Short mmCIF file of C-alpha atoms and ligand atoms in Angstrom, two decimals:
data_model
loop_
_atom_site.label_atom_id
_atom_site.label_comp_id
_atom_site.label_asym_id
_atom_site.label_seq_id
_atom_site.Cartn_x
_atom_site.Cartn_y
_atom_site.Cartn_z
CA UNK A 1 0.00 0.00 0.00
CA UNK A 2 1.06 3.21 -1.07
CA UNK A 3 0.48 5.14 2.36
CA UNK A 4 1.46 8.83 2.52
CA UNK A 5 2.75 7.79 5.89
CA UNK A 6 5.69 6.33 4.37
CA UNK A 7 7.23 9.14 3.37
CA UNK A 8 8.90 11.69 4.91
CA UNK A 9 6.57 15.40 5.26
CA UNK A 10 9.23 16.65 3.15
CA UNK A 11 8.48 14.88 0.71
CA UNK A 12 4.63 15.47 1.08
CA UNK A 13 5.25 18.98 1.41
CA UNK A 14 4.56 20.05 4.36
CA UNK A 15 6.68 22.72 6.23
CA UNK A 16 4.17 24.41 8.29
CA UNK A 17 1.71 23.18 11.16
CA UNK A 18 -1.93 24.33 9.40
CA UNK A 19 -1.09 21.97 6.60
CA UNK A 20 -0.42 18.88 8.99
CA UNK A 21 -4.31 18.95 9.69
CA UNK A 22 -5.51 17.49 6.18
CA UNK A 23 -2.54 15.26 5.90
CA UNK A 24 -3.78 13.53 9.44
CA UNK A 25 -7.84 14.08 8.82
CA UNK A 26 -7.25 12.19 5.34
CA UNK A 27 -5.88 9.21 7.41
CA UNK A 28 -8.17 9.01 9.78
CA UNK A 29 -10.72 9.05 7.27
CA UNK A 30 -9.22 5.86 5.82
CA UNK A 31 -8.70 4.36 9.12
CA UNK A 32 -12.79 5.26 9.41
CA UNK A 33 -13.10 3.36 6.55
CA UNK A 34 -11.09 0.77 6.88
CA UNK A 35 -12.79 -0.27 10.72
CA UNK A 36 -15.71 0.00 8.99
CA UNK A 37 -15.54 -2.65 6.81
CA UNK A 38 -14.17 -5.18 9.10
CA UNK A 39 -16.67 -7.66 10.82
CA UNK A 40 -14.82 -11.27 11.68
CA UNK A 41 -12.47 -11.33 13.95
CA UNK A 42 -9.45 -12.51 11.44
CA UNK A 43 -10.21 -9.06 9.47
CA UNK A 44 -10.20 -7.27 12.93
CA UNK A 45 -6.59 -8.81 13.81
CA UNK A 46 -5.21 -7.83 10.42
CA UNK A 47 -6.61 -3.69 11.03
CA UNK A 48 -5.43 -4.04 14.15
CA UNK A 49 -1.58 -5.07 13.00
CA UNK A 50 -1.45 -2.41 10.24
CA UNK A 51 -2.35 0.69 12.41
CA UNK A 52 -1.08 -0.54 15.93
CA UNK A 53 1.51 -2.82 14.70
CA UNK A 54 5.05 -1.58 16.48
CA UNK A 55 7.00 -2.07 13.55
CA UNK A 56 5.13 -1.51 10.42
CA UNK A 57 1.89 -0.31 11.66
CA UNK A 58 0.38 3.43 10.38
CA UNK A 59 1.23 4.90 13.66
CA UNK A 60 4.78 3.17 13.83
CA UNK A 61 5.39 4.70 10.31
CA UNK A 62 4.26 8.01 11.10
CA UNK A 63 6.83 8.34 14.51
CA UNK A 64 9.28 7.08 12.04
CA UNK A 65 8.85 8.53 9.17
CA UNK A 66 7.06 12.10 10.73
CA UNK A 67 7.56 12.92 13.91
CA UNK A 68 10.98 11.63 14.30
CA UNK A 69 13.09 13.51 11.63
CA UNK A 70 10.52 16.79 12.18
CA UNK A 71 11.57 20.49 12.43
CA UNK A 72 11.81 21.82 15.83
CA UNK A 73 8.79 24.17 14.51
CA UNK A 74 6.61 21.33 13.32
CA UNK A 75 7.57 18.25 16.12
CA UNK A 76 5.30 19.31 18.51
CA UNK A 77 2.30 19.96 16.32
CA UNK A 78 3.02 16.36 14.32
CA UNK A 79 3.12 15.01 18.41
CA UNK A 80 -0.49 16.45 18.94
CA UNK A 81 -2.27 15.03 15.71
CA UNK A 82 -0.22 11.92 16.14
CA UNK A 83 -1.51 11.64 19.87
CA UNK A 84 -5.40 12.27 19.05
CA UNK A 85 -5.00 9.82 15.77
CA UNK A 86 -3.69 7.35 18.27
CA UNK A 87 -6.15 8.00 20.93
CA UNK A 88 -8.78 7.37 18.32
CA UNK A 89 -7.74 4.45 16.52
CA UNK A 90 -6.74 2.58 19.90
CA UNK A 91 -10.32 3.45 20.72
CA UNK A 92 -11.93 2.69 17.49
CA UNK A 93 -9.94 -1.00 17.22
CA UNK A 94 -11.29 -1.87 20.78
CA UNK A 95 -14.12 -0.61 20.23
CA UNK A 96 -14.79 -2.85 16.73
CA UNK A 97 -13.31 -5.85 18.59
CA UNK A 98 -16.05 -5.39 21.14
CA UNK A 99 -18.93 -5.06 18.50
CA UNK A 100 -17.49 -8.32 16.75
CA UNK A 101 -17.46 -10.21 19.42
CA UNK A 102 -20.79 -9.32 20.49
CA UNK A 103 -22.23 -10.30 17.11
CA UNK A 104 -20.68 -13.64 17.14
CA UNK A 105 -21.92 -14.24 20.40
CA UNK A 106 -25.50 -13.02 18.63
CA UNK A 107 -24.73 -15.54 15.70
CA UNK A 108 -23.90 -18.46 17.68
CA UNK A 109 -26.98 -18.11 20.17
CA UNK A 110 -29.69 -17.67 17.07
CA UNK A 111 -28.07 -20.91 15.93
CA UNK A 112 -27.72 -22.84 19.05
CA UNK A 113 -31.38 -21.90 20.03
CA UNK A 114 -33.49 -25.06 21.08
CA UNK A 115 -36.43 -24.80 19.43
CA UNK A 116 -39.05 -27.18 21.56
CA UNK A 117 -41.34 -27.09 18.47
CA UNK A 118 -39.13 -29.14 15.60
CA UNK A 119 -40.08 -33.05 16.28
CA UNK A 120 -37.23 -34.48 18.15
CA UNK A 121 -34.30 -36.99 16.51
CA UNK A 122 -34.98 -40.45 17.15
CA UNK A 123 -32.44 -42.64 17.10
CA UNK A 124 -32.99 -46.32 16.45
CA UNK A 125 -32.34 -48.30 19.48
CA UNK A 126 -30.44 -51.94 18.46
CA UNK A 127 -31.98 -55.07 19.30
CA UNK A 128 -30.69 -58.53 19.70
CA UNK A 129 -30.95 -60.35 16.13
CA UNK A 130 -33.61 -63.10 16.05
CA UNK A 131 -30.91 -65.78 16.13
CA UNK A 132 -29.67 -64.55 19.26
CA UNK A 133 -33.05 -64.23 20.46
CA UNK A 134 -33.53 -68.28 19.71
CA UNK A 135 -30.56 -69.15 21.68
CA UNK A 136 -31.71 -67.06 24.93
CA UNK A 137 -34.94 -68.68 24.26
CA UNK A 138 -33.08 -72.68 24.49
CA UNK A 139 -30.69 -71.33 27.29
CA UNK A 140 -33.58 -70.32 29.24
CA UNK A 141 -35.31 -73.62 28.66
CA UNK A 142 -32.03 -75.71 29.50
CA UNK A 143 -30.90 -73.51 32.42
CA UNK A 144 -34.13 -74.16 34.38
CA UNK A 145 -33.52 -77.93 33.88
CA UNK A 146 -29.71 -77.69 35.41
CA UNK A 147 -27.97 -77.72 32.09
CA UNK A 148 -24.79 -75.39 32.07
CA UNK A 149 -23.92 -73.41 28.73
CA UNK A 150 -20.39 -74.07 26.99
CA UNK A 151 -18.83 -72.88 23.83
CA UNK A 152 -16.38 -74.15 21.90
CA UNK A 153 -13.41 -73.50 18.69
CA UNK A 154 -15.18 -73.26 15.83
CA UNK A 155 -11.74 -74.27 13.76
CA UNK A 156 -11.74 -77.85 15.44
CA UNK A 157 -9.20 -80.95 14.73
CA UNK A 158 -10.41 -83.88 12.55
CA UNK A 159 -10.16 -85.99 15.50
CA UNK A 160 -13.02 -83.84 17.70
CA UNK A 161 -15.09 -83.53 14.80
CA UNK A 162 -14.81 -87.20 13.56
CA UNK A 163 -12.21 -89.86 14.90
CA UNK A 164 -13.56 -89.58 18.92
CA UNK A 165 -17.47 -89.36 18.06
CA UNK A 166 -16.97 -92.69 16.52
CA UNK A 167 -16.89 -91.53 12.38
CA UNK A 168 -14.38 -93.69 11.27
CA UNK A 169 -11.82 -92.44 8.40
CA UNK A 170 -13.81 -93.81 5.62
CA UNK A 171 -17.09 -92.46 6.45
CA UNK A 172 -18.81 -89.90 3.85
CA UNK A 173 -19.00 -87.13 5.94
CA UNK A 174 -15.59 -86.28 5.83
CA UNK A 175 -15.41 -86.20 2.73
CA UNK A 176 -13.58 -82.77 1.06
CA UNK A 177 -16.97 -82.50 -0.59
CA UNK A 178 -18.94 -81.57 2.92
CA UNK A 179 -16.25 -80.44 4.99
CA UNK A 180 -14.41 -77.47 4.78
CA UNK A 181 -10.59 -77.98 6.30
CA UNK A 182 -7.59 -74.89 6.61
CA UNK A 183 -4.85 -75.12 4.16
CA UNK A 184 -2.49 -75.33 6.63
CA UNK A 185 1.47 -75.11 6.18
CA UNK A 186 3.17 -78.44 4.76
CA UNK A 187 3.84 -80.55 7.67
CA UNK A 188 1.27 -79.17 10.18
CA UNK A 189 -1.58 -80.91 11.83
CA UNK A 190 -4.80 -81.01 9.90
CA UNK A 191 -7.64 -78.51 11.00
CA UNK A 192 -11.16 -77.84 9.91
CA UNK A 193 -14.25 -76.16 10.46
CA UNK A 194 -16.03 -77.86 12.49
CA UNK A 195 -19.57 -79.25 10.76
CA UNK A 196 -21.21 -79.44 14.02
CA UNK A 197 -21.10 -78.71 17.44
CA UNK A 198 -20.73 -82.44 18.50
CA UNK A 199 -16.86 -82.13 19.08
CA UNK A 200 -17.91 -80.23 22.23
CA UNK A 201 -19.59 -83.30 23.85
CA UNK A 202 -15.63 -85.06 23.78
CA UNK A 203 -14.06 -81.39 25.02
CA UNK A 204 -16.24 -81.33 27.88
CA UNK A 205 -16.14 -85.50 29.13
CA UNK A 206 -12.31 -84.86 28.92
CA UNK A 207 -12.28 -82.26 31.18
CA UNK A 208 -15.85 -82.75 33.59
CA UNK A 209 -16.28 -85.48 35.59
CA UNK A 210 -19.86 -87.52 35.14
CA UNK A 211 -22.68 -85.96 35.85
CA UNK A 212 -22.51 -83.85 32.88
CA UNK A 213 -25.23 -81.75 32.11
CA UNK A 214 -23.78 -79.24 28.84
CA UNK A 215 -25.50 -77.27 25.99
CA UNK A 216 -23.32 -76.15 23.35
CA UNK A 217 -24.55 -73.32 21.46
CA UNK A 218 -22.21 -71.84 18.59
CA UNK A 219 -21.33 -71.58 14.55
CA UNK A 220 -21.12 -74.57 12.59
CA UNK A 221 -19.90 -74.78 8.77
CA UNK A 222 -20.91 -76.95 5.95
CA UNK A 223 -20.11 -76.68 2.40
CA UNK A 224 -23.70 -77.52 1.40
CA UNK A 225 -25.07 -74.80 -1.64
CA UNK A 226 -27.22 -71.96 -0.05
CA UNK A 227 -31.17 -72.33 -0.79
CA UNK A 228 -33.96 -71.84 0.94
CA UNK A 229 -33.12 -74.29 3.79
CA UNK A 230 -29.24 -74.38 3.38
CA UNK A 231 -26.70 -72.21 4.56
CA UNK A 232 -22.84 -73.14 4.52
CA UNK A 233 -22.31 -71.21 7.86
CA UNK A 234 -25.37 -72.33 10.38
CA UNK A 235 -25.33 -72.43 14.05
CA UNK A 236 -26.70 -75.05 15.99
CA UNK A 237 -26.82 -76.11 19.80
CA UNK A 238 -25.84 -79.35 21.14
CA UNK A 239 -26.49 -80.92 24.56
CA UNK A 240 -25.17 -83.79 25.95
CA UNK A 241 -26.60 -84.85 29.81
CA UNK A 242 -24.64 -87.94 30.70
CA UNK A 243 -25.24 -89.65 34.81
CA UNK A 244 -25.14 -93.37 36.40
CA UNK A 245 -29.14 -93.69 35.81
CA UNK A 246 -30.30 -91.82 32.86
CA UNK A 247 -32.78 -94.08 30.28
CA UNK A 248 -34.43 -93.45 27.21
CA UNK A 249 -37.59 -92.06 29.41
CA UNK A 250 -35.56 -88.90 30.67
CA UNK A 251 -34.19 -88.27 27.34
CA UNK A 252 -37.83 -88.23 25.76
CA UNK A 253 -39.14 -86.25 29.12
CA UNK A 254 -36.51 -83.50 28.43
CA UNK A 255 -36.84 -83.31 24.54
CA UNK A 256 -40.67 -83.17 25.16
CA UNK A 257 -40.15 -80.46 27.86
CA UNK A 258 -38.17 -78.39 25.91
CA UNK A 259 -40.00 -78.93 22.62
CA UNK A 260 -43.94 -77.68 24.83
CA UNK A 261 -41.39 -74.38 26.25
CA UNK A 262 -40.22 -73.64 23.25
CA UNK A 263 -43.43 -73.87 20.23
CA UNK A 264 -46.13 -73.93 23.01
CA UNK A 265 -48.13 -77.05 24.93
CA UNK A 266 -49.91 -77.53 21.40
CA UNK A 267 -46.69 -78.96 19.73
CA UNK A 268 -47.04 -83.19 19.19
CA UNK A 269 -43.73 -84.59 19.27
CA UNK A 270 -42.62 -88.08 17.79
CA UNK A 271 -39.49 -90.21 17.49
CA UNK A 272 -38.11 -92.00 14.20
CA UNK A 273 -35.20 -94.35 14.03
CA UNK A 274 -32.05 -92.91 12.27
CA UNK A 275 -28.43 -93.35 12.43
CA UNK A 276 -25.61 -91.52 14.09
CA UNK A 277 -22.43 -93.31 14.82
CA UNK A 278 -22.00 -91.55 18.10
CA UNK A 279 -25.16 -92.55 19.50
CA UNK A 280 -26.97 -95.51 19.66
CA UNK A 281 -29.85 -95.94 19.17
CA UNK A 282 -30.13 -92.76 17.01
CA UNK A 283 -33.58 -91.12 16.01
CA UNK A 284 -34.89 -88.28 14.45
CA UNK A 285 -37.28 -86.03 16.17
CA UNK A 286 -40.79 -84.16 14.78
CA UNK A 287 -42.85 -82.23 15.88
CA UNK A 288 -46.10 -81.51 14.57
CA UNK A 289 -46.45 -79.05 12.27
CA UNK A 290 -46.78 -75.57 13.25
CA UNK A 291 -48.15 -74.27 10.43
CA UNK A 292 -51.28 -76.75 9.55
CA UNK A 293 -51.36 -77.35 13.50
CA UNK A 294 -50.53 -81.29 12.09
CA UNK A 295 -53.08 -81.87 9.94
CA UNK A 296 -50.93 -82.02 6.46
CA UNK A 297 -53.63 -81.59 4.57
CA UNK A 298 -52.31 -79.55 1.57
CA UNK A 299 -49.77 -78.21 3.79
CA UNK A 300 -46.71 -77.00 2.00
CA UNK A 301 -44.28 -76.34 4.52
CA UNK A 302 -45.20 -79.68 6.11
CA UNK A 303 -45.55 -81.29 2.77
CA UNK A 304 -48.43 -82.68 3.63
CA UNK A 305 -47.11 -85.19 6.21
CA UNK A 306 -48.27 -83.04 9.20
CA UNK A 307 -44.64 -83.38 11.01
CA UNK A 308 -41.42 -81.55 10.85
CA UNK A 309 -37.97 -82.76 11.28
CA UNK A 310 -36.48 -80.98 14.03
CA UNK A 311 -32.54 -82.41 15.03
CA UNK A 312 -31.04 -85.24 15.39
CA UNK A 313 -30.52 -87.46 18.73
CA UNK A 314 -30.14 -90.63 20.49
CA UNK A 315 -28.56 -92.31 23.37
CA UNK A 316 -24.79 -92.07 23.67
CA UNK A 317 -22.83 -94.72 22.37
CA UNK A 318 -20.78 -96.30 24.64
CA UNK A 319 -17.73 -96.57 21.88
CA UNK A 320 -17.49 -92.39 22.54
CA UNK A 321 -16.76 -93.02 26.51
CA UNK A 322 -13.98 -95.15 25.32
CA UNK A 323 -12.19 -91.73 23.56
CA UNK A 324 -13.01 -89.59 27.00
CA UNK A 325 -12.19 -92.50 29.54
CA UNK A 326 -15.32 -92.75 30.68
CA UNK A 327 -16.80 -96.12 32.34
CA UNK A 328 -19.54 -97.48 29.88
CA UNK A 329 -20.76 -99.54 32.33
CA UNK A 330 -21.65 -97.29 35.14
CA UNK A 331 -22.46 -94.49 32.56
CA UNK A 332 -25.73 -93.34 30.48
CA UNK A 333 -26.54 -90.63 28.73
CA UNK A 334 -28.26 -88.73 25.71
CA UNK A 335 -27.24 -86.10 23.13
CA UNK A 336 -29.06 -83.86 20.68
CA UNK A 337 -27.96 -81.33 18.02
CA UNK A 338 -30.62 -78.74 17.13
CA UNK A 339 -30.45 -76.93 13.76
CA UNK A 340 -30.88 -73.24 15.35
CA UNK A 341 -31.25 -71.63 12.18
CA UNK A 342 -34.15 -74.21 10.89
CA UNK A 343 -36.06 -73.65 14.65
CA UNK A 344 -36.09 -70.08 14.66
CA UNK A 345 -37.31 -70.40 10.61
CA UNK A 346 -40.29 -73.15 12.43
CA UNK A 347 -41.31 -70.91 15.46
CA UNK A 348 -41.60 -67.19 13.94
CA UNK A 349 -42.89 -68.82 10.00
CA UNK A 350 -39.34 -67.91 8.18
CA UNK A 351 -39.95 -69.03 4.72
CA UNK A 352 -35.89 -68.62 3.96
CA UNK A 353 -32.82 -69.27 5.69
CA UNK A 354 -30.75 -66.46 3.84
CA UNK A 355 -33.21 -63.79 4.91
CA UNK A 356 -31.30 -64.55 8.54
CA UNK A 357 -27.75 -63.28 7.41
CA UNK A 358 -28.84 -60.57 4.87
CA UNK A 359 -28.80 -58.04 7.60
CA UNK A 360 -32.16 -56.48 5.63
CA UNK A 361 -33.46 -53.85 8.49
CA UNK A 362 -36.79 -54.29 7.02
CA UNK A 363 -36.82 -57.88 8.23
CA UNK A 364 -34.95 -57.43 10.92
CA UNK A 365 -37.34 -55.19 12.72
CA UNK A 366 -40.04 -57.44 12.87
CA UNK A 367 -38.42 -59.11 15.73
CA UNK A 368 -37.93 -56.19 18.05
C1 FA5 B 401 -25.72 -83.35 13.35
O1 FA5 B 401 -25.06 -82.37 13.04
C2 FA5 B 401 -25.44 -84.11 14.58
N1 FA5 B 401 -24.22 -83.64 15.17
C3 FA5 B 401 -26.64 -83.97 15.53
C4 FA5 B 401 -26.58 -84.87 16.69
C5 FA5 B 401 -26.04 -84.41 17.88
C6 FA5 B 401 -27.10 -86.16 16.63
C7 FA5 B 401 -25.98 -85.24 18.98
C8 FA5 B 401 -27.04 -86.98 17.71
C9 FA5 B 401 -26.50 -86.54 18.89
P1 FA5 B 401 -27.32 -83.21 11.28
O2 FA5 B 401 -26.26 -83.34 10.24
O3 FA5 B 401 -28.62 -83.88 10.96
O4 FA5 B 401 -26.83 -83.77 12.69
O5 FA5 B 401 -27.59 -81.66 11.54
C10 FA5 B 401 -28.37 -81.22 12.61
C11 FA5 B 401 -29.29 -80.09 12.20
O6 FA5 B 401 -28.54 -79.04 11.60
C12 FA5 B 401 -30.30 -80.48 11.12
O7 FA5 B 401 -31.44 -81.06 11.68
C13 FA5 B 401 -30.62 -79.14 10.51
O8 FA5 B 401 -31.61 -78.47 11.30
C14 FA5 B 401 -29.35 -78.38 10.66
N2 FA5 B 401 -28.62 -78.25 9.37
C15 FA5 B 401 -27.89 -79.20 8.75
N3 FA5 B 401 -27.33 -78.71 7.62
C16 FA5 B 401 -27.72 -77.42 7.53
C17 FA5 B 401 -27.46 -76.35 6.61
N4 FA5 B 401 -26.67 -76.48 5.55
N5 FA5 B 401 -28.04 -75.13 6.83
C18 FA5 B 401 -28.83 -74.97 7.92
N6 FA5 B 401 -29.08 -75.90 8.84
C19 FA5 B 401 -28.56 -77.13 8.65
#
């Protein structure tokens, strides 16, 4: 900036008091101006440092360049005018810093205003996911009978998941084609996924004495194609209750039990042989279906057979005590593996099994 306060009054000619007054009204009609335009408080730092500023500032300049080197005759005159300008734009720069800070203050109240009137922000509370809410549901049921919860690794060794519950080497089920095992570094132990939560049944005899009373609930993984009823990751719960005097009768009584808690005192149950090599005998359990209340008639879920496979069971086989060092002649028990997935599809009418891990809001919200 050009400022006439960089020169000398020499220069401006000036050499006697009366013209001093113009030179000094003209800048503090700029200064005027200047203030005046100035309404943040970065702009107000910046007029403040170019009037006030001790070593380049207007007034600075003016001692320097005015009052300094000024004829005895004119130094005390440039002294006066340089003293009021002062006065005045010390004055005027509070004075703006004041007013700007006031209207921010102003500003930042209008926006920070509560208005009680605007509806309010609701934010959607998270609820526990309807698998979740299935397992709570079994734990409940089990807890109240004595049962005690465990979990297990879901990367297991072929010898939990197979060799100790009695599947011998050659059996299908292990087969690459339903299994899915780690590639694992040349030399190391073989590990898989474990396709059910049975292995938990030989963790838990290995390290609890008889009575053993367990449910397992946790992730399971298959490599079955997803459809409607198929999902290569599942979960499922497993429970094992193993004593000196348990029969058939108390493994029926507890299915039963758990079966009326869980679908309601209207549910039939019913028992079919099947096979599992680490129980014996093995069946498969029904219950009647929830959706035709067991008629069948044209029934599609049912498919018309009025029942609806719910796990697998069966008395333990006395070959698995042999793996845990348990006495098979003292010792009974029974074991069950619920599909979780399939139950909670049953109980709340879940036509498909992927709708559970699509994480769709809209479907998730109808189990609040
Ligand atoms: C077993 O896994 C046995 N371990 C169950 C068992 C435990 C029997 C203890 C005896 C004693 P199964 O392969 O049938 O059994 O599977 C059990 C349940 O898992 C099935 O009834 C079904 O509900 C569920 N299931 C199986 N495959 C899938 C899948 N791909 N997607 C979803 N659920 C599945």
């Amino acid at each position: 900036m050009n400022f006439s306060s960089t020169k000398p009054l020499s220069e401006l000619g000036v050499d006697s008091p009366e013209k001093l007054a113009p030179l000094f009204a003209e800048i503090r009609e700029r200064f005027d101006s200047e203030s005046a335009a100035i309404h943040n408080e970065a702009r107000w730092k910046e007029l403040r440092d170019a009037w006030l500023g001790r070593k380049s500032g207007v007034l600075a300049d003016i001692t320097a360049n005015w009052l300094k080197p000024a004829t005895p005759a004119l130094k005390p005159a440039v002294g006066a005018a340089l003293n009021e300008l002062r006065a005045h734009v010390e004055a005027a720069v509070e004075a703006r810093r004041a007013e700007i800070a006031a209207a921010a203050e102003q500003t930042a109240l209008a926006r920070e205003r509560v208005d009680f009137s605007l509806p309010g922000i609701q934010k959607p509370g998270g609820t526990h996911h309807i698998l979740r809410q299935t397992f709570r549901d079994i734990e409940r049921i089990f807890l109240a009978m004595g049962y005690h919860v465990v979990e297990g690794p879901e990367i297991e060794t072929p010898y939990y998941n197979f060799e100790a519950l009695n599947i011998p080497e050659f059996h299908p089920a292990r087969d690459n084609m339903d299994t899915f095992y780690m590639a694992m570094p040349k030399g190391a132990p073989q590990k898989l996924l474990r396709t059910h939560t049975s292995p938990m049944q030989i963790r838990t005899m290995e390290q609890r004495k008889p009575p053993v009373r367990i449910i397992v609930p946790g992730k399971v993984y298959r490599r079955d194609n997803p459809d409607a009823t198929h999902s290569f990751m599942f979960h499922q719960v497993e429970g094992l209750a193993v004593d000196e005097d348990l029969t058939f009768r108390d493994f029926k009584g507890t299915i039963e039990y758990f079966v009326h808690e869980f679908f309601g005192s209207d549910a039939r149950t019913r028992f079919r042989p099947s096979f599992f090599p680490f129980t014996e005998p093995s069946v498969e359990f029904d219950v009647s279906c929830i959706f035709c209340g067991g008629k069948g008639t044209g029934c599609g879920k049912c498919k018309g057979s009025g029942w609806i496979e719910l796990f697998g069971a069966g008395m333990v086989n006395p070959a698995v005590y042999g793996f845990v060092n348990y006495d098979p002649k003292k010792l009974n028990g029974f074991a069950f593996g619920m599909g979780i997935d399939r139950l909670a599809m049953l109980k709340y009418g879940i036509s498909d099994i992927q709708a559970l891990f699509q994480n769709d809001v809209r479907f998730l919200r109808q189990f609040p």
